[in-house]
């Protein structure tokens, strides 16, 4: 595990009390929710980038890609 930071979150008192009564580990819930939100946002960004890349490469044939890869490999 890398270095960590402390986050402060303000929630309604009743929410905290209900979570405590129900045995909910708030730290774990917040951590998991943040991890999921980050993963979701990263996936959105990757899909957008893939779409843009697809547009850029739409005029390039598979044969051209293979030829360029082979040329690059042979030059190394």
CSV table of N, CA and C in Angstrom, one decimal:
chain,number,residue,atom,x,y,z
A,1,UNK,N,0.9,-1.2,0.0
A,1,UNK,CA,0.0,0.0,0.0
A,1,UNK,C,0.9,1.2,0.0
A,2,UNK,N,0.6,2.2,-0.8
A,2,UNK,CA,1.3,3.5,-0.9
A,2,UNK,C,1.0,4.4,0.3
A,3,UNK,N,1.5,5.6,0.1
A,3,UNK,CA,1.2,6.6,1.2
A,3,UNK,C,-0.3,6.9,1.2
A,4,UNK,N,-0.8,7.3,2.3
A,4,UNK,CA,-2.2,7.6,2.4
A,4,UNK,C,-2.4,9.1,2.9
A,5,UNK,N,-3.6,9.6,2.7
A,5,UNK,CA,-4.0,10.9,3.2
A,5,UNK,C,-5.3,10.7,4.0
A,6,UNK,N,-5.6,11.7,4.8
A,6,UNK,CA,-6.8,11.7,5.6
A,6,UNK,C,-7.8,12.6,4.9
A,7,UNK,N,-9.0,12.1,4.6
A,7,UNK,CA,-10.1,12.9,4.1
A,7,UNK,C,-11.1,13.2,5.1
A,8,UNK,N,-11.7,14.4,5.1
A,8,UNK,CA,-12.7,14.7,6.0
A,8,UNK,C,-14.0,14.9,5.2
A,9,UNK,N,-15.1,14.2,5.7
A,9,UNK,CA,-16.3,14.3,5.0
A,9,UNK,C,-17.4,14.7,6.0
A,10,UNK,N,-18.2,15.6,5.6
A,10,UNK,CA,-19.3,16.1,6.5
A,10,UNK,C,-20.6,15.4,6.0
A,11,UNK,N,-21.2,14.7,6.9
A,11,UNK,CA,-22.5,14.0,6.7
A,11,UNK,C,-23.5,14.4,7.8
A,12,UNK,N,-24.8,14.1,7.5
A,12,UNK,CA,-25.8,14.4,8.5
A,12,UNK,C,-25.5,13.5,9.7
A,13,UNK,N,-25.7,14.0,10.9
A,13,UNK,CA,-25.5,13.2,12.1
A,13,UNK,C,-26.3,11.9,12.1
A,14,UNK,N,-27.6,12.0,11.7
A,14,UNK,CA,-28.4,10.8,11.7
A,14,UNK,C,-27.9,9.7,10.8
A,15,UNK,N,-27.3,10.1,9.7
A,15,UNK,CA,-26.7,9.2,8.8
A,15,UNK,C,-25.5,8.4,9.4
A,16,UNK,N,-24.7,9.1,10.1
A,16,UNK,CA,-23.6,8.5,10.8
A,16,UNK,C,-24.1,7.6,11.9
A,17,UNK,N,-25.1,8.0,12.7
A,17,UNK,CA,-25.6,7.2,13.7
A,17,UNK,C,-26.3,5.9,13.2
A,18,UNK,N,-27.0,6.1,12.1
A,18,UNK,CA,-27.7,4.9,11.5
A,18,UNK,C,-26.6,3.9,11.0
A,19,UNK,N,-25.6,4.4,10.4
A,19,UNK,CA,-24.5,3.5,9.9
A,19,UNK,C,-23.8,2.8,11.1
A,20,UNK,N,-23.6,3.5,12.1
A,20,UNK,CA,-23.0,2.9,13.3
A,20,UNK,C,-23.9,1.8,13.9
A,21,UNK,N,-25.2,2.1,14.0
A,21,UNK,CA,-26.2,1.1,14.5
A,21,UNK,C,-26.2,-0.1,13.6
A,22,UNK,N,-26.1,0.0,12.3
A,22,UNK,CA,-26.1,-1.1,11.4
A,22,UNK,C,-24.8,-1.8,11.2
A,23,UNK,N,-23.8,-1.3,11.9
A,23,UNK,CA,-22.4,-1.9,11.8
A,23,UNK,C,-21.7,-1.7,10.5
A,24,UNK,N,-22.1,-0.5,9.8
A,24,UNK,CA,-21.5,-0.2,8.5
A,24,UNK,C,-20.1,0.5,8.8
A,25,UNK,N,-19.1,0.0,8.1
A,25,UNK,CA,-17.8,0.6,8.2
A,25,UNK,C,-17.7,1.7,7.2
A,26,UNK,N,-17.9,2.9,7.7
A,26,UNK,CA,-18.0,4.1,6.9
A,26,UNK,C,-16.7,4.3,6.0
A,27,UNK,N,-15.5,4.1,6.7
A,27,UNK,CA,-14.3,4.2,6.0
A,27,UNK,C,-14.2,3.3,4.8
A,28,UNK,N,-14.6,2.0,4.9
A,28,UNK,CA,-14.6,1.1,3.8
A,28,UNK,C,-15.6,1.5,2.7
A,29,UNK,N,-16.8,1.9,3.1
A,29,UNK,CA,-17.8,2.3,2.2
A,29,UNK,C,-17.3,3.5,1.3
A,30,UNK,N,-16.7,4.5,2.0
A,30,UNK,CA,-16.2,5.7,1.3
A,30,UNK,C,-15.0,5.3,0.4
A,31,UNK,N,-14.1,4.5,0.9
A,31,UNK,CA,-13.0,4.0,0.1
A,31,UNK,C,-13.4,3.3,-1.2
A,32,UNK,N,-14.4,2.3,-1.0
A,32,UNK,CA,-14.9,1.5,-2.1
A,32,UNK,C,-15.6,2.4,-3.1
A,33,UNK,N,-16.4,3.3,-2.6
A,33,UNK,CA,-17.1,4.2,-3.5
A,33,UNK,C,-16.2,5.1,-4.3
A,34,UNK,N,-15.1,5.6,-3.7
A,34,UNK,CA,-14.2,6.4,-4.4
A,34,UNK,C,-13.4,5.6,-5.4
A,35,UNK,N,-13.0,4.4,-5.1
A,35,UNK,CA,-12.3,3.5,-6.0
A,35,UNK,C,-13.2,3.2,-7.3
A,36,UNK,N,-14.5,2.9,-7.0
A,36,UNK,CA,-15.4,2.7,-8.1
A,36,UNK,C,-15.7,3.9,-9.0
A,37,UNK,N,-15.8,5.1,-8.4
A,37,UNK,CA,-16.0,6.3,-9.1
A,37,UNK,C,-14.8,6.6,-10.0
A,38,UNK,N,-13.6,6.4,-9.5
A,38,UNK,CA,-12.4,6.6,-10.3
A,38,UNK,C,-12.3,5.6,-11.4
A,39,UNK,N,-12.6,4.3,-11.2
A,39,UNK,CA,-12.5,3.3,-12.2
A,39,UNK,C,-13.6,3.7,-13.3
A,40,UNK,N,-14.8,4.1,-12.9
A,40,UNK,CA,-15.8,4.4,-13.9
A,40,UNK,C,-15.4,5.6,-14.8
A,41,UNK,N,-14.8,6.6,-14.1
A,41,UNK,CA,-14.4,7.8,-14.9
A,41,UNK,C,-13.2,7.4,-15.8
A,42,UNK,N,-12.3,6.6,-15.4
A,42,UNK,CA,-11.2,6.2,-16.2
A,42,UNK,C,-11.7,5.4,-17.4
A,43,UNK,N,-12.7,4.5,-17.2
A,43,UNK,CA,-13.3,3.8,-18.3
A,43,UNK,C,-14.0,4.7,-19.3
A,44,UNK,N,-14.7,5.7,-18.8
A,44,UNK,CA,-15.3,6.7,-19.7
A,44,UNK,C,-14.2,7.4,-20.6
A,45,UNK,N,-13.1,7.8,-19.9
A,45,UNK,CA,-12.0,8.5,-20.7
A,45,UNK,C,-11.4,7.5,-21.7
A,46,UNK,N,-11.2,6.3,-21.4
A,46,UNK,CA,-10.6,5.3,-22.3
A,46,UNK,C,-11.6,5.1,-23.5
A,47,UNK,N,-12.9,5.0,-23.2
A,47,UNK,CA,-13.8,4.8,-24.3
A,47,UNK,C,-13.8,6.0,-25.3
A,48,UNK,N,-13.7,7.2,-24.7
A,48,UNK,CA,-13.6,8.4,-25.5
A,48,UNK,C,-12.4,8.4,-26.3
A,49,UNK,N,-11.2,8.1,-25.7
A,49,UNK,CA,-10.0,8.0,-26.4
A,49,UNK,C,-10.0,7.0,-27.5
A,50,UNK,N,-10.6,5.8,-27.3
A,50,UNK,CA,-10.7,4.7,-28.3
A,50,UNK,C,-11.5,5.2,-29.4
A,51,UNK,N,-12.6,5.9,-29.2
A,51,UNK,CA,-13.5,6.4,-30.2
A,51,UNK,C,-12.7,7.4,-31.1
A,52,UNK,N,-11.9,8.3,-30.5
A,52,UNK,CA,-11.1,9.3,-31.2
A,52,UNK,C,-10.1,8.6,-32.0
A,53,UNK,N,-9.4,7.6,-31.5
A,53,UNK,CA,-8.4,6.8,-32.2
A,53,UNK,C,-9.0,6.1,-33.4
A,54,UNK,N,-10.2,5.5,-33.2
A,54,UNK,CA,-10.9,4.8,-34.3
A,54,UNK,C,-11.1,5.8,-35.4
A,55,UNK,N,-11.6,7.0,-35.1
A,55,UNK,CA,-11.8,8.0,-36.1
A,55,UNK,C,-10.5,8.4,-36.9
A,56,UNK,N,-9.4,8.5,-36.1
A,56,UNK,CA,-8.1,8.9,-36.7
A,56,UNK,C,-7.6,7.8,-37.6
A,57,UNK,N,-7.9,6.5,-37.3
A,57,UNK,CA,-7.4,5.4,-38.0
A,57,UNK,C,-8.3,4.9,-39.1
A,58,UNK,N,-9.5,5.5,-39.2
A,58,UNK,CA,-10.5,5.0,-40.1
A,58,UNK,C,-10.0,4.9,-41.5
A,59,UNK,N,-9.1,5.8,-41.9
A,59,UNK,CA,-8.6,5.8,-43.3
A,59,UNK,C,-7.4,4.9,-43.5
A,60,UNK,N,-6.9,4.2,-42.5
A,60,UNK,CA,-5.8,3.4,-42.6
A,60,UNK,C,-6.2,1.9,-42.7
A,61,UNK,N,-5.7,1.2,-43.7
A,61,UNK,CA,-6.1,-0.2,-43.8
A,61,UNK,C,-5.3,-1.1,-42.9
A,62,UNK,N,-5.8,-2.3,-42.7
A,62,UNK,CA,-5.1,-3.2,-41.8
A,62,UNK,C,-3.7,-3.6,-42.4
A,63,UNK,N,-3.7,-3.7,-43.8
A,63,UNK,CA,-2.5,-4.0,-44.4
A,63,UNK,C,-1.4,-2.9,-44.2
A,64,UNK,N,-1.9,-1.7,-44.2
A,64,UNK,CA,-0.9,-0.6,-44.0
A,64,UNK,C,-0.4,-0.6,-42.6
A,65,UNK,N,-1.2,-0.9,-41.6
A,65,UNK,CA,-0.8,-1.0,-40.2
A,65,UNK,C,0.3,-2.2,-40.1
A,66,UNK,N,0.0,-3.3,-40.7
A,66,UNK,CA,0.9,-4.4,-40.7
A,66,UNK,C,2.3,-4.0,-41.3
A,67,UNK,N,2.2,-3.4,-42.5
A,67,UNK,CA,3.4,-2.9,-43.2
A,67,UNK,C,4.2,-2.0,-42.3
A,68,UNK,N,3.6,-1.0,-41.7
A,68,UNK,CA,4.3,-0.1,-40.8
A,68,UNK,C,4.9,-0.7,-39.6
A,69,UNK,N,4.2,-1.7,-39.0
A,69,UNK,CA,4.8,-2.4,-37.9
A,69,UNK,C,6.0,-3.2,-38.3
A,70,UNK,N,5.9,-3.9,-39.4
A,70,UNK,CA,7.1,-4.6,-39.9
A,70,UNK,C,8.3,-3.7,-40.2
A,71,UNK,N,8.0,-2.6,-40.9
A,71,UNK,CA,9.1,-1.7,-41.2
A,71,UNK,C,9.7,-1.2,-39.9
A,72,UNK,N,8.9,-0.9,-38.9
A,72,UNK,CA,9.5,-0.4,-37.6
A,72,UNK,C,10.3,-1.5,-36.9
A,73,UNK,N,9.8,-2.7,-37.0
A,73,UNK,CA,10.5,-3.8,-36.3
A,73,UNK,C,11.8,-4.1,-37.0
A,74,UNK,N,11.8,-4.0,-38.4
A,74,UNK,CA,13.0,-4.3,-39.1
A,74,UNK,C,14.1,-3.2,-39.0
A,75,UNK,N,13.6,-2.0,-38.7
A,75,UNK,CA,14.5,-0.9,-38.5
A,75,UNK,C,15.2,-0.9,-37.2
A,76,UNK,N,14.7,-1.7,-36.2
A,76,UNK,CA,15.3,-1.7,-34.9
A,76,UNK,C,16.5,-2.6,-34.8
